């Protein structure tokens, strides 16, 4: 039976070194919650605290209302999927998936029914008699996922499970993981440093920075409304304009006064604009948020071309449809504009 995870001021220390100074978060029952952040930010440490592999030096972690701080890992009823597949090379797919059920002395008929069902869910029934050496990386990861889920854990924990796969297979597998998680309805905590991966599969994302949760929200909230400069800089690509805000609609940047909106105090501030929210301005456009620049260079990214535009001593990035970006040449004068509603003030 799936559970909610309540993290209450959880602290992790190694001697005098504090890795996690105190995190509080509620992960809902059945939710796909992703811990995202750069290497060394504490996301795997927190996952291992939930799993029981790491001790907790302060605060509490609860499954529903049950405090689990002192419960050994093997008694927490968790399923774990690691970066390495960690499946037994001498056992077939079916035998690997059965392993946890055998340890729990599940009757043979019930075990067969459960294994048959999960092999179908993760779409590896056709490979059940193969040894792992005859499977692709994606198929092996499906085996690891099936083995973790078949025991009906209360929580599924996944530590960068796709990092060993090639780019195309990662995209395929993250869709499969999301689909399987929704079918079984299990509370899942997923760790990754890949922002695209996190945004594409999660119900909510917890962005970590230096052992703290910098921002928690839906993928859309993190992308469109970052709550800090770190979040704005880490999630996606952003043009970051540092200037001064008057508190009443005017933002001064590089000697230019731009129109903006936001509930931040007057004084030094930052305006962030996504490259897709910049666009070429018509010659007769005289609105406040039009900037005169020069094309510095461009990068073809498939459906879009990213154009670097010099505005004085600063460089802004603008994403255009590749057919439009192809018409621009280096050194070409260019006016760019953006709307107030597409800029985010911090």
mmCIF file of C-alpha atoms in Angstrom:
data_model
loop_
_atom_site.group_PDB
_atom_site.id
_atom_site.type_symbol
_atom_site.label_atom_id
_atom_site.label_comp_id
_atom_site.label_asym_id
_atom_site.label_seq_id
_atom_site.Cartn_x
_atom_site.Cartn_y
_atom_site.Cartn_z
ATOM 1 C CA UNK A 1 0.000 0.000 0.000
ATOM 2 C CA UNK A 2 1.408 3.351 -1.094
ATOM 3 C CA UNK A 3 2.075 6.027 1.528
ATOM 4 C CA UNK A 4 2.732 9.744 1.848
ATOM 5 C CA UNK A 5 6.249 10.754 2.908
ATOM 6 C CA UNK A 6 6.534 13.491 5.522
ATOM 7 C CA UNK A 7 10.007 14.969 5.944
ATOM 8 C CA UNK A 8 10.188 17.179 9.013
ATOM 9 C CA UNK A 9 13.351 19.240 9.505
ATOM 10 C CA UNK A 10 15.541 16.271 8.536
ATOM 11 C CA UNK A 11 19.268 16.785 9.167
ATOM 12 C CA UNK A 12 22.243 14.835 7.824
ATOM 13 C CA UNK A 13 25.760 15.228 9.228
ATOM 14 C CA UNK A 14 29.061 13.475 8.769
ATOM 15 C CA UNK A 15 30.976 14.394 11.899
ATOM 16 C CA UNK A 16 31.189 18.180 11.990
ATOM 17 C CA UNK A 17 30.180 18.490 8.326
ATOM 18 C CA UNK A 18 26.497 19.244 7.771
ATOM 19 C CA UNK A 19 25.252 18.002 4.389
ATOM 20 C CA UNK A 20 21.550 18.692 4.899
ATOM 21 C CA UNK A 21 20.882 21.408 7.496
ATOM 22 C CA UNK A 22 17.142 20.750 7.837
ATOM 23 C CA UNK A 23 14.656 19.890 5.079
ATOM 24 C CA UNK A 24 10.880 19.885 5.477
ATOM 25 C CA UNK A 25 8.620 18.633 2.688
ATOM 26 C CA UNK A 26 5.413 16.633 2.239
ATOM 27 C CA UNK A 27 5.375 14.150 -0.647
ATOM 28 C CA UNK A 28 1.821 13.109 -1.409
ATOM 29 C CA UNK A 29 0.534 9.554 -1.619
ATOM 30 C CA UNK A 30 0.905 8.324 -5.215
ATOM 31 C CA UNK A 31 2.931 11.347 -6.305
ATOM 32 C CA UNK A 32 5.914 11.271 -8.657
ATOM 33 C CA UNK A 33 8.307 13.612 -6.861
ATOM 34 C CA UNK A 34 11.733 14.368 -8.324
ATOM 35 C CA UNK A 35 14.778 15.688 -6.492
ATOM 36 C CA UNK A 36 16.709 17.761 -9.024
ATOM 37 C CA UNK A 37 19.976 19.600 -8.636
ATOM 38 C CA UNK A 38 23.680 19.764 -9.463
ATOM 39 C CA UNK A 39 26.196 17.176 -8.286
ATOM 40 C CA UNK A 40 26.879 17.422 -4.572
ATOM 41 C CA UNK A 41 23.666 19.279 -3.675
ATOM 42 C CA UNK A 42 22.405 16.502 -1.342
ATOM 43 C CA UNK A 43 19.656 14.910 -3.440
ATOM 44 C CA UNK A 44 21.033 11.345 -3.275
ATOM 45 C CA UNK A 45 21.846 11.827 0.417
ATOM 46 C CA UNK A 46 18.201 12.700 1.098
ATOM 47 C CA UNK A 47 17.007 9.734 -0.960
ATOM 48 C CA UNK A 48 19.255 7.417 1.039
ATOM 49 C CA UNK A 49 17.869 8.872 4.269
ATOM 50 C CA UNK A 50 14.365 7.954 3.102
ATOM 51 C CA UNK A 51 15.604 4.491 2.136
ATOM 52 C CA UNK A 52 17.333 3.897 5.457
ATOM 53 C CA UNK A 53 20.830 3.614 3.977
ATOM 54 C CA UNK A 54 21.880 6.865 5.682
ATOM 55 C CA UNK A 55 21.294 7.787 9.321
ATOM 56 C CA UNK A 56 19.309 10.867 10.331
ATOM 57 C CA UNK A 57 20.982 13.254 12.777
ATOM 58 C CA UNK A 58 17.964 15.455 13.376
ATOM 59 C CA UNK A 59 14.274 15.780 12.591
ATOM 60 C CA UNK A 60 11.987 13.002 11.401
ATOM 61 C CA UNK A 61 10.914 11.111 8.303
ATOM 62 C CA UNK A 62 7.473 9.533 8.383
ATOM 63 C CA UNK A 63 5.588 7.156 6.104
ATOM 64 C CA UNK A 64 2.063 8.453 6.649
ATOM 65 C CA UNK A 65 2.098 8.851 10.446
ATOM 66 C CA UNK A 66 4.773 6.215 11.169
ATOM 67 C CA UNK A 67 8.183 7.573 12.161
ATOM 68 C CA UNK A 68 10.805 5.526 10.317
ATOM 69 C CA UNK A 69 14.080 7.072 11.547
ATOM 70 C CA UNK A 70 15.100 3.953 13.459
ATOM 71 C CA UNK A 71 13.498 1.309 11.228
ATOM 72 C CA UNK A 72 16.144 -0.691 9.294
ATOM 73 C CA UNK A 73 16.124 -0.327 5.523
ATOM 74 C CA UNK A 74 14.963 -3.925 4.914
ATOM 75 C CA UNK A 75 11.869 -3.316 7.064
ATOM 76 C CA UNK A 76 10.726 -0.066 5.438
ATOM 77 C CA UNK A 77 8.980 -1.820 2.523
ATOM 78 C CA UNK A 78 10.699 0.222 -0.169
ATOM 79 C CA UNK A 79 11.559 -0.610 -3.752
ATOM 80 C CA UNK A 80 14.902 0.724 -4.972
ATOM 81 C CA UNK A 81 16.189 1.219 -8.520
ATOM 82 C CA UNK A 82 19.840 2.222 -8.798
ATOM 83 C CA UNK A 83 21.966 3.849 -11.475
ATOM 84 C CA UNK A 84 23.592 0.464 -12.069
ATOM 85 C CA UNK A 85 20.987 -2.143 -12.952
ATOM 86 C CA UNK A 86 22.111 -4.417 -10.064
ATOM 87 C CA UNK A 87 20.366 -7.459 -11.509
ATOM 88 C CA UNK A 88 21.790 -10.951 -11.100
ATOM 89 C CA UNK A 89 23.682 -12.007 -14.256
ATOM 90 C CA UNK A 90 23.179 -15.734 -13.646
ATOM 91 C CA UNK A 91 19.384 -15.503 -13.308
ATOM 92 C CA UNK A 92 16.822 -15.123 -16.068
ATOM 93 C CA UNK A 93 14.533 -12.117 -16.289
ATOM 94 C CA UNK A 94 11.735 -13.996 -14.523
ATOM 95 C CA UNK A 95 14.058 -15.299 -11.826
ATOM 96 C CA UNK A 96 15.397 -11.789 -11.186
ATOM 97 C CA UNK A 97 11.879 -10.405 -10.823
ATOM 98 C CA UNK A 98 10.831 -13.307 -8.577
ATOM 99 C CA UNK A 99 13.769 -12.831 -6.224
ATOM 100 C CA UNK A 100 12.164 -10.431 -3.736
ATOM 101 C CA UNK A 101 8.977 -12.466 -3.612
ATOM 102 C CA UNK A 102 10.923 -15.643 -2.819
ATOM 103 C CA UNK A 103 12.625 -13.896 0.086
ATOM 104 C CA UNK A 104 9.147 -13.082 1.383
ATOM 105 C CA UNK A 105 7.989 -16.716 1.009
ATOM 106 C CA UNK A 106 5.164 -15.793 -1.347
ATOM 107 C CA UNK A 107 3.290 -18.954 -2.476
ATOM 108 C CA UNK A 108 4.204 -20.154 -5.987
ATOM 109 C CA UNK A 109 0.792 -19.575 -7.555
ATOM 110 C CA UNK A 110 0.560 -16.041 -6.160
ATOM 111 C CA UNK A 111 4.163 -15.328 -7.156
ATOM 112 C CA UNK A 112 3.521 -16.432 -10.745
ATOM 113 C CA UNK A 113 0.450 -14.226 -10.965
ATOM 114 C CA UNK A 114 2.305 -11.170 -9.627
ATOM 115 C CA UNK A 115 5.345 -11.697 -11.854
ATOM 116 C CA UNK A 116 3.215 -12.269 -14.953
ATOM 117 C CA UNK A 117 1.348 -9.037 -14.266
ATOM 118 C CA UNK A 118 4.418 -6.873 -13.710
ATOM 119 C CA UNK A 119 6.263 -8.332 -16.722
ATOM 120 C CA UNK A 120 3.309 -7.213 -18.832
ATOM 121 C CA UNK A 121 3.211 -3.763 -17.199
ATOM 122 C CA UNK A 122 6.898 -3.064 -17.920
ATOM 123 C CA UNK A 123 6.658 -4.797 -21.323
ATOM 124 C CA UNK A 124 9.352 -7.457 -20.930
ATOM 125 C CA UNK A 125 7.198 -10.620 -20.885
ATOM 126 C CA UNK A 126 8.729 -11.708 -24.210
ATOM 127 C CA UNK A 127 12.203 -11.719 -22.622
ATOM 128 C CA UNK A 128 11.372 -13.549 -19.380
ATOM 129 C CA UNK A 129 13.590 -16.585 -20.137
ATOM 130 C CA UNK A 130 16.633 -14.571 -21.215
ATOM 131 C CA UNK A 131 19.744 -13.929 -19.160
ATOM 132 C CA UNK A 132 20.672 -10.257 -18.627
ATOM 133 C CA UNK A 133 23.643 -10.522 -21.017
ATOM 134 C CA UNK A 134 21.150 -10.922 -23.873
ATOM 135 C CA UNK A 135 19.240 -7.758 -22.983
ATOM 136 C CA UNK A 136 19.782 -4.140 -23.997
ATOM 137 C CA UNK A 137 20.437 -1.490 -21.356
ATOM 138 C CA UNK A 138 16.845 -0.333 -21.508
ATOM 139 C CA UNK A 139 15.532 -3.871 -21.116
ATOM 140 C CA UNK A 140 17.820 -4.461 -18.126
ATOM 141 C CA UNK A 141 16.523 -1.295 -16.488
ATOM 142 C CA UNK A 142 12.962 -2.526 -17.034
ATOM 143 C CA UNK A 143 13.921 -5.715 -15.204
ATOM 144 C CA UNK A 144 15.264 -3.667 -12.294
ATOM 145 C CA UNK A 145 12.055 -1.618 -12.262
ATOM 146 C CA UNK A 146 9.866 -4.752 -12.329
ATOM 147 C CA UNK A 147 11.847 -6.338 -9.493
ATOM 148 C CA UNK A 148 11.427 -3.202 -7.369
ATOM 149 C CA UNK A 149 7.675 -2.895 -7.981
ATOM 150 C CA UNK A 150 6.587 -6.560 -7.849
ATOM 151 C CA UNK A 151 6.977 -6.701 -4.052
ATOM 152 C CA UNK A 152 4.295 -3.982 -3.758
ATOM 153 C CA UNK A 153 6.486 -1.521 -1.843
ATOM 154 C CA UNK A 154 5.038 1.469 -0.020
ATOM 155 C CA UNK A 155 7.549 3.761 -1.747
ATOM 156 C CA UNK A 156 9.593 3.476 -4.946
ATOM 157 C CA UNK A 157 13.003 5.197 -4.819
ATOM 158 C CA UNK A 158 15.024 5.764 -8.001
ATOM 159 C CA UNK A 159 18.594 7.087 -7.997
ATOM 160 C CA UNK A 160 19.546 8.428 -11.453
ATOM 161 C CA UNK A 161 18.299 5.210 -13.092
ATOM 162 C CA UNK A 162 18.758 6.392 -16.686
ATOM 163 C CA UNK A 163 22.229 7.940 -16.578
ATOM 164 C CA UNK A 164 23.890 4.858 -18.130
ATOM 165 C CA UNK A 165 21.617 4.870 -21.195
ATOM 166 C CA UNK A 166 22.123 6.705 -24.475
ATOM 167 C CA UNK A 167 20.106 9.852 -25.163
ATOM 168 C CA UNK A 168 17.377 8.280 -27.322
ATOM 169 C CA UNK A 169 16.864 5.378 -24.914
ATOM 170 C CA UNK A 170 16.696 7.751 -21.930
ATOM 171 C CA UNK A 171 13.747 9.530 -23.544
ATOM 172 C CA UNK A 172 12.023 6.214 -24.228
ATOM 173 C CA UNK A 173 12.648 4.891 -20.722
ATOM 174 C CA UNK A 174 11.536 8.008 -18.857
ATOM 175 C CA UNK A 175 8.187 7.763 -20.642
ATOM 176 C CA UNK A 176 7.995 4.086 -19.689
ATOM 177 C CA UNK A 177 8.805 4.809 -16.043
ATOM 178 C CA UNK A 178 6.152 7.511 -15.871
ATOM 179 C CA UNK A 179 3.569 5.218 -17.459
ATOM 180 C CA UNK A 180 4.372 2.311 -15.114
ATOM 181 C CA UNK A 181 4.313 4.577 -12.046
ATOM 182 C CA UNK A 182 0.861 5.855 -12.915
ATOM 183 C CA UNK A 183 -0.437 2.338 -13.574
ATOM 184 C CA UNK A 184 0.665 1.032 -10.192
ATOM 185 C CA UNK A 185 -0.047 4.314 -8.357
ATOM 186 C CA UNK A 186 2.988 4.128 -6.107
ATOM 187 C CA UNK A 187 4.598 7.086 -4.345
ATOM 188 C CA UNK A 188 7.894 7.639 -6.160
ATOM 189 C CA UNK A 189 10.941 9.719 -5.278
ATOM 190 C CA UNK A 190 13.259 10.095 -8.243
ATOM 191 C CA UNK A 191 16.753 11.621 -8.252
ATOM 192 C CA UNK A 192 18.327 13.209 -11.313
ATOM 193 C CA UNK A 193 20.613 16.076 -12.338
ATOM 194 C CA UNK A 194 18.942 16.168 -15.786
ATOM 195 C CA UNK A 195 16.425 19.021 -15.781
ATOM 196 C CA UNK A 196 14.689 17.891 -18.974
ATOM 197 C CA UNK A 197 14.164 14.467 -17.438
ATOM 198 C CA UNK A 198 12.773 15.986 -14.233
ATOM 199 C CA UNK A 199 10.398 18.363 -16.014
ATOM 200 C CA UNK A 200 9.051 15.689 -18.361
ATOM 201 C CA UNK A 201 8.046 12.994 -15.860
ATOM 202 C CA UNK A 202 7.305 14.629 -12.500
ATOM 203 C CA UNK A 203 4.141 15.710 -10.744
ATOM 204 C CA UNK A 204 6.319 18.033 -8.673
ATOM 205 C CA UNK A 205 10.019 18.826 -8.585
ATOM 206 C CA UNK A 206 12.141 19.728 -5.578
ATOM 207 C CA UNK A 207 15.124 21.774 -6.773
ATOM 208 C CA UNK A 208 18.019 21.307 -4.356
ATOM 209 C CA UNK A 209 20.972 23.594 -3.763
ATOM 210 C CA UNK A 210 23.623 23.116 -1.057
ATOM 211 C CA UNK A 211 21.521 20.715 0.998
ATOM 212 C CA UNK A 212 18.364 22.828 0.893
ATOM 213 C CA UNK A 213 15.195 22.768 -1.185
ATOM 214 C CA UNK A 214 15.553 25.941 -3.236
ATOM 215 C CA UNK A 215 12.089 25.674 -4.794
ATOM 216 C CA UNK A 216 9.336 23.049 -4.936
ATOM 217 C CA UNK A 217 6.560 23.105 -7.495
ATOM 218 C CA UNK A 218 5.121 21.665 -10.663
ATOM 219 C CA UNK A 219 7.430 21.560 -13.685
ATOM 220 C CA UNK A 220 5.551 24.518 -15.173
ATOM 221 C CA UNK A 221 5.927 26.556 -11.965
ATOM 222 C CA UNK A 222 9.682 25.966 -11.813
ATOM 223 C CA UNK A 223 10.113 26.827 -15.474
ATOM 224 C CA UNK A 224 7.833 29.851 -15.753
ATOM 225 C CA UNK A 225 8.093 31.316 -12.248
ATOM 226 C CA UNK A 226 11.505 30.626 -10.664
ATOM 227 C CA UNK A 227 11.642 31.876 -7.097
ATOM 228 C CA UNK A 228 15.386 32.608 -7.030
ATOM 229 C CA UNK A 229 18.269 33.446 -9.298
ATOM 230 C CA UNK A 230 19.632 29.911 -8.790
ATOM 231 C CA UNK A 231 16.349 28.399 -9.979
ATOM 232 C CA UNK A 232 16.152 30.763 -12.948
ATOM 233 C CA UNK A 233 19.716 29.935 -13.972
ATOM 234 C CA UNK A 234 19.527 26.168 -13.391
ATOM 235 C CA UNK A 235 16.179 25.373 -15.032
ATOM 236 C CA UNK A 236 16.381 25.754 -18.793
ATOM 237 C CA UNK A 237 18.132 28.675 -20.481
ATOM 238 C CA UNK A 238 17.484 32.212 -19.292
ATOM 239 C CA UNK A 239 18.623 35.679 -20.197
ATOM 240 C CA UNK A 240 19.549 37.255 -16.866
ATOM 241 C CA UNK A 241 19.455 41.042 -16.768
ATOM 242 C CA UNK A 242 20.809 42.650 -13.585
ATOM 243 C CA UNK A 243 19.611 46.156 -12.922
ATOM 244 C CA UNK A 244 17.469 48.378 -10.721
ATOM 245 C CA UNK A 245 13.721 48.174 -10.088
ATOM 246 C CA UNK A 246 11.748 51.266 -9.063
ATOM 247 C CA UNK A 247 8.886 49.246 -7.560
ATOM 248 C CA UNK A 248 6.360 50.857 -9.896
ATOM 249 C CA UNK A 249 6.874 49.329 -13.336
ATOM 250 C CA UNK A 250 10.309 50.460 -14.518
ATOM 251 C CA UNK A 251 13.456 48.366 -14.631
ATOM 252 C CA UNK A 252 16.729 50.052 -15.539
ATOM 253 C CA UNK A 253 19.270 47.839 -17.276
ATOM 254 C CA UNK A 254 22.469 48.963 -18.984
ATOM 255 C CA UNK A 255 21.200 52.543 -19.081
ATOM 256 C CA UNK A 256 17.919 51.468 -20.674
ATOM 257 C CA UNK A 257 14.545 51.744 -18.960
ATOM 258 C CA UNK A 258 12.347 48.687 -19.550
ATOM 259 C CA UNK A 259 8.762 48.030 -18.554
ATOM 260 C CA UNK A 260 8.351 45.185 -16.070
ATOM 261 C CA UNK A 261 6.034 43.874 -13.390
ATOM 262 C CA UNK A 262 6.527 42.027 -10.130
ATOM 263 C CA UNK A 263 6.107 42.068 -6.374
ATOM 264 C CA UNK A 264 9.686 42.698 -5.305
ATOM 265 C CA UNK A 265 11.024 45.636 -3.269
ATOM 266 C CA UNK A 266 12.479 48.611 -5.094
ATOM 267 C CA UNK A 267 16.250 48.471 -5.507
ATOM 268 C CA UNK A 268 18.742 46.074 -7.148
ATOM 269 C CA UNK A 269 16.844 43.330 -8.979
ATOM 270 C CA UNK A 270 17.100 40.782 -11.763
ATOM 271 C CA UNK A 271 14.894 40.394 -14.817
ATOM 272 C CA UNK A 272 14.854 36.969 -16.481
ATOM 273 C CA UNK A 273 13.618 36.325 -20.017
ATOM 274 C CA UNK A 274 13.538 32.956 -21.748
ATOM 275 C CA UNK A 275 15.080 32.891 -25.260
ATOM 276 C CA UNK A 276 11.744 31.799 -26.731
ATOM 277 C CA UNK A 277 10.122 34.964 -25.330
ATOM 278 C CA UNK A 278 12.419 37.287 -27.258
ATOM 279 C CA UNK A 279 11.442 38.068 -30.836
ATOM 280 C CA UNK A 280 12.532 40.394 -33.645
ATOM 281 C CA UNK A 281 10.823 43.795 -33.463
ATOM 282 C CA UNK A 282 9.214 45.535 -36.404
ATOM 283 C CA UNK A 283 11.027 48.657 -37.613
ATOM 284 C CA UNK A 284 8.126 50.887 -36.527
ATOM 285 C CA UNK A 285 7.775 49.285 -33.067
ATOM 286 C CA UNK A 286 8.585 52.032 -30.524
ATOM 287 C CA UNK A 287 7.505 50.308 -27.297
ATOM 288 C CA UNK A 288 9.723 50.484 -24.212
ATOM 289 C CA UNK A 289 10.905 46.870 -24.431
ATOM 290 C CA UNK A 290 12.626 47.091 -27.795
ATOM 291 C CA UNK A 291 16.405 46.772 -27.783
ATOM 292 C CA UNK A 292 18.822 47.628 -30.581
ATOM 293 C CA UNK A 293 21.450 44.983 -31.158
ATOM 294 C CA UNK A 294 23.702 43.093 -33.532
ATOM 295 C CA UNK A 295 23.697 39.391 -34.406
ATOM 296 C CA UNK A 296 26.799 37.927 -32.807
ATOM 297 C CA UNK A 297 26.292 34.309 -33.844
ATOM 298 C CA UNK A 298 23.772 31.485 -33.964
ATOM 299 C CA UNK A 299 23.465 27.782 -33.186
ATOM 300 C CA UNK A 300 21.218 25.378 -35.070
ATOM 301 C CA UNK A 301 19.228 23.253 -32.591
ATOM 302 C CA UNK A 302 16.890 21.442 -34.977
ATOM 303 C CA UNK A 303 13.410 22.983 -34.838
ATOM 304 C CA UNK A 304 14.838 26.255 -33.512
ATOM 305 C CA UNK A 305 17.966 28.315 -34.065
ATOM 306 C CA UNK A 306 19.427 30.082 -31.025
ATOM 307 C CA UNK A 307 20.604 33.561 -31.974
ATOM 308 C CA UNK A 308 23.133 35.450 -29.836
ATOM 309 C CA UNK A 309 22.429 39.155 -30.038
ATOM 310 C CA UNK A 310 24.838 41.777 -28.673
ATOM 311 C CA UNK A 311 23.113 44.624 -26.826
ATOM 312 C CA UNK A 312 25.889 47.009 -25.894
ATOM 313 C CA UNK A 313 28.339 44.930 -23.860
ATOM 314 C CA UNK A 314 25.725 42.313 -22.990
ATOM 315 C CA UNK A 315 24.561 39.282 -25.011
ATOM 316 C CA UNK A 316 20.969 38.047 -25.127
ATOM 317 C CA UNK A 317 19.841 34.710 -26.552
ATOM 318 C CA UNK A 318 16.750 34.452 -28.752
ATOM 319 C CA UNK A 319 15.148 31.276 -30.101
ATOM 320 C CA UNK A 320 13.618 31.479 -33.557
ATOM 321 C CA UNK A 321 12.136 28.891 -35.864
ATOM 322 C CA UNK A 322 15.101 27.596 -37.799
ATOM 323 C CA UNK A 323 13.658 28.813 -41.097
ATOM 324 C CA UNK A 324 13.614 32.360 -39.646
ATOM 325 C CA UNK A 325 16.968 32.084 -37.898
ATOM 326 C CA UNK A 326 18.618 30.917 -41.110
ATOM 327 C CA UNK A 327 17.962 34.325 -42.680
ATOM 328 C CA UNK A 328 20.044 36.165 -40.087
ATOM 329 C CA UNK A 329 23.750 36.733 -40.633
ATOM 330 C CA UNK A 330 26.561 37.546 -38.233
ATOM 331 C CA UNK A 331 27.006 41.293 -37.811
ATOM 332 C CA UNK A 332 23.477 42.071 -38.944
ATOM 333 C CA UNK A 333 21.663 44.838 -37.051
ATOM 334 C CA UNK A 334 18.648 43.492 -35.203
ATOM 335 C CA UNK A 335 15.938 44.947 -32.974
ATOM 336 C CA UNK A 336 14.550 42.517 -30.391
ATOM 337 C CA UNK A 337 11.572 42.888 -28.088
ATOM 338 C CA UNK A 338 9.704 41.132 -25.304
ATOM 339 C CA UNK A 339 6.414 41.633 -23.504
ATOM 340 C CA UNK A 340 6.051 42.500 -19.827
ATOM 341 C CA UNK A 341 4.095 39.316 -19.076
ATOM 342 C CA UNK A 342 6.888 37.099 -20.443
ATOM 343 C CA UNK A 343 9.633 38.605 -18.243
ATOM 344 C CA UNK A 344 10.086 37.457 -14.651
ATOM 345 C CA UNK A 345 11.346 39.848 -11.980
ATOM 346 C CA UNK A 346 13.426 38.619 -9.050
#
